Coordinates of C-alpha atoms in Angstrom, one line a residue:
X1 CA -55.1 -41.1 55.2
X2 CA -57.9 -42.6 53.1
X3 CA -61.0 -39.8 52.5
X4 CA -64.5 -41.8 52.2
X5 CA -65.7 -41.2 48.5
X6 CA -68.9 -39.4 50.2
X7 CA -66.6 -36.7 51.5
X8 CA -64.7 -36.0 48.0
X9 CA -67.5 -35.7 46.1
X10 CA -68.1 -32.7 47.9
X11 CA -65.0 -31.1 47.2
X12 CA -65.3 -28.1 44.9
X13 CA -63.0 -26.6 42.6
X14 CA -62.1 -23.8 45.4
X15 CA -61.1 -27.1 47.4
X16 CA -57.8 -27.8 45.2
X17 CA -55.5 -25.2 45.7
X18 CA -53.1 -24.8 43.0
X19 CA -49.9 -23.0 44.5
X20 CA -46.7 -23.2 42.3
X21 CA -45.7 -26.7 41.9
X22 CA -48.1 -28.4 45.1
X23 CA -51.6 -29.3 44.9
X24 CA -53.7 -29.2 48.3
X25 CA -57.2 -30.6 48.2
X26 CA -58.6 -29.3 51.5
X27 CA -60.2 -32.1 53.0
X28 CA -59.1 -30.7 56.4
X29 CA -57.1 -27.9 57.6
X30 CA -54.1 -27.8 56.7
X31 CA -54.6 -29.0 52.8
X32 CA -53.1 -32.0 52.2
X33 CA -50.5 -32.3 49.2
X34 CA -50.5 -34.8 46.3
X35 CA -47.6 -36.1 44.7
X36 CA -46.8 -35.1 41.4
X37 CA -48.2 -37.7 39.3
X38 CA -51.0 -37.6 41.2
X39 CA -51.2 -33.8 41.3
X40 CA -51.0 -33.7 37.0
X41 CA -54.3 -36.4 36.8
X42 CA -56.6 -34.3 39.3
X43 CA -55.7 -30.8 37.4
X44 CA -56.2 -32.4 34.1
X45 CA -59.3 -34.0 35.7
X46 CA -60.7 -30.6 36.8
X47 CA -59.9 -29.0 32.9
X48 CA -62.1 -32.0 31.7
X49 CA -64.7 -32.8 34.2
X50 CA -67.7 -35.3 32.8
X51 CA -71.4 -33.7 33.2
X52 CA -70.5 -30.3 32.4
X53 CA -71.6 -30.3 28.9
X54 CA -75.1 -30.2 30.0
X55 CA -77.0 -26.6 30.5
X56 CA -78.1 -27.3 33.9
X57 CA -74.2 -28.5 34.9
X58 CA -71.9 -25.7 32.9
X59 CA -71.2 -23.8 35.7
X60 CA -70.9 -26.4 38.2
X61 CA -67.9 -25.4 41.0
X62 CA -67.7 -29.5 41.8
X63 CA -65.1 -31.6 41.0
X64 CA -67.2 -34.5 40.6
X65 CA -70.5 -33.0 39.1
X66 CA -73.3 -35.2 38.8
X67 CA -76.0 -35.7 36.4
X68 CA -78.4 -33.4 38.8
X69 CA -78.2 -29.9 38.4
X70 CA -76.2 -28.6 41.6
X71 CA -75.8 -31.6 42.5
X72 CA -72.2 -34.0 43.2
X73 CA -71.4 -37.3 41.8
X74 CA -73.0 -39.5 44.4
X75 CA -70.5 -41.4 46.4
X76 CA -71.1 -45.0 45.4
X77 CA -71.2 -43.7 41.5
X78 CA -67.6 -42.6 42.5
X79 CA -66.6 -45.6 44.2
X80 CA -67.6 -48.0 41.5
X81 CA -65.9 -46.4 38.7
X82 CA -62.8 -46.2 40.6
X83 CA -63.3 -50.1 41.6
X84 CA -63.6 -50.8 37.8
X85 CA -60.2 -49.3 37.3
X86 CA -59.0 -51.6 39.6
X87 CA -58.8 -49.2 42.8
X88 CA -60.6 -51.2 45.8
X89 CA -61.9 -47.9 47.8
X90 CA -63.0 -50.5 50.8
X91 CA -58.8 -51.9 50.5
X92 CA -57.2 -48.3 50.3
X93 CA -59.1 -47.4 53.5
X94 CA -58.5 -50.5 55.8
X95 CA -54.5 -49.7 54.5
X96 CA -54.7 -46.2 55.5
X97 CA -56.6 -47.0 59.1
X98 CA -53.6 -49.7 59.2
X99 CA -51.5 -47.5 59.0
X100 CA -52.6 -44.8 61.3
X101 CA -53.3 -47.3 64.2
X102 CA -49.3 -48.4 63.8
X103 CA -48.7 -44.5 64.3
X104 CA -50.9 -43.8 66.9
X105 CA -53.1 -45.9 69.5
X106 CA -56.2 -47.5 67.6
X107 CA -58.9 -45.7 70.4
X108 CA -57.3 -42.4 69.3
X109 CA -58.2 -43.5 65.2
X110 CA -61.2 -44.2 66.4
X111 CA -62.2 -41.1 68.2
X112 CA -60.8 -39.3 65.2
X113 CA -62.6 -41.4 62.2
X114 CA -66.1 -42.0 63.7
X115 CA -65.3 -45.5 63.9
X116 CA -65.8 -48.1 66.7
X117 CA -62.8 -48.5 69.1
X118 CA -63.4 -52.7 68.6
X119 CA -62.6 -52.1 64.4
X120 CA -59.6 -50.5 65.1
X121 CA -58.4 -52.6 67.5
X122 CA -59.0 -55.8 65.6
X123 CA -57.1 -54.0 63.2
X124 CA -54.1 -53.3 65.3
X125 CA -53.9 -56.9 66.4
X126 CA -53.9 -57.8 62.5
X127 CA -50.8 -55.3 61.9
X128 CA -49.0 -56.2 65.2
X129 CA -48.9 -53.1 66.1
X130 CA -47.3 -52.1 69.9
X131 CA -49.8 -49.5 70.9
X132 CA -52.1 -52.8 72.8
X133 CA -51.6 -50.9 76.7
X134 CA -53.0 -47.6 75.7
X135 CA -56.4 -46.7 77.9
X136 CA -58.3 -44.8 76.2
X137 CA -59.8 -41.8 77.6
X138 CA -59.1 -38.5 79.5
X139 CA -55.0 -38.8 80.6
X140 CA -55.1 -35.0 81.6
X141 CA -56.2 -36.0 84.9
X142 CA -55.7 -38.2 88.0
X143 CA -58.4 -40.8 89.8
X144 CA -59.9 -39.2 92.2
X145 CA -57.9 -39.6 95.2
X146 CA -54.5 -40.9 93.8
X147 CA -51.4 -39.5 95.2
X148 CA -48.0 -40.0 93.0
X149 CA -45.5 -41.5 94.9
X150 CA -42.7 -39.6 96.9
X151 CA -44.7 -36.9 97.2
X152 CA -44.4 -36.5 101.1
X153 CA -47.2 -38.4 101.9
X154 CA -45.2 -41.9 103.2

């Protein structure tokens, strides 16, 4: 799943967890694993960070430090250095919501990514997706007054 640039700035060097050969930036719980190639850039990244060569930034824990003391990269700095690499951040995101609303119904994305149930419907219909009959809501319990049938009461 796609992590909005403002949430990775905040990630700290305590946030990538290096344990033998997996990396696991925790964005969530449980950390999520990179692939390898992947995995090699961010440690590398982390060995060479920019801002740090400043005396307000050498200690900073971030893996993004920005040109504040204590402070992060700020997201949109983020985002358009990785769109001048080529790497649309608005693209890889509508992809990944995509791709979770052909896993699971879009009202359940939406609930889950803070976004409105309409966006991730419209983006269902775009991928043809089968989830179009879900209701969202509470399926734990029955309408008030709604008897399942053969249950005695014919």
């Amino acid at each position: 799943m796609s992590t909005p640039c403002s949430r990775v700035v905040h990630l700290t060097i305590d946030d990538i967890v290096h344990d033998n050969d997996q990396v696991l930036p925790r964005l969530g719980e449980p950390a999520s694993q990179v692939p390898a190639p992947f995995a090699e850039l961010l440690l590398t990244w982390i060995d060479s960070r920019d801002n740090m060569n400043t005396a307000t930034n050498r200690d900073s824990r971030w893996v993004f430090p920005g040109r504040r003391a204590g402070q992060p990269l700020h997201p949109g700095s983020l985002s358009s250095q990785l769109n001048d690499l080529g790497i649309s951040t608005t693209a890889v995101r509508t992809a990944a919501i995509r791709q979770q609303v052909l896993e699971m119904p879009a009202p359940v994305v939406a609930d889950a990514l803070g976004y409105h149930h309409k966006t991730t419907t419209r983006l269902l219909n775009e991928t043809g997706g089968t989830w179009s009959r879900y209701a969202a809501g509470d399926h734990k319990r029955s309408p008030t007054g709604w008897v399942p049938r053969g249950s005695g009461d014919s």
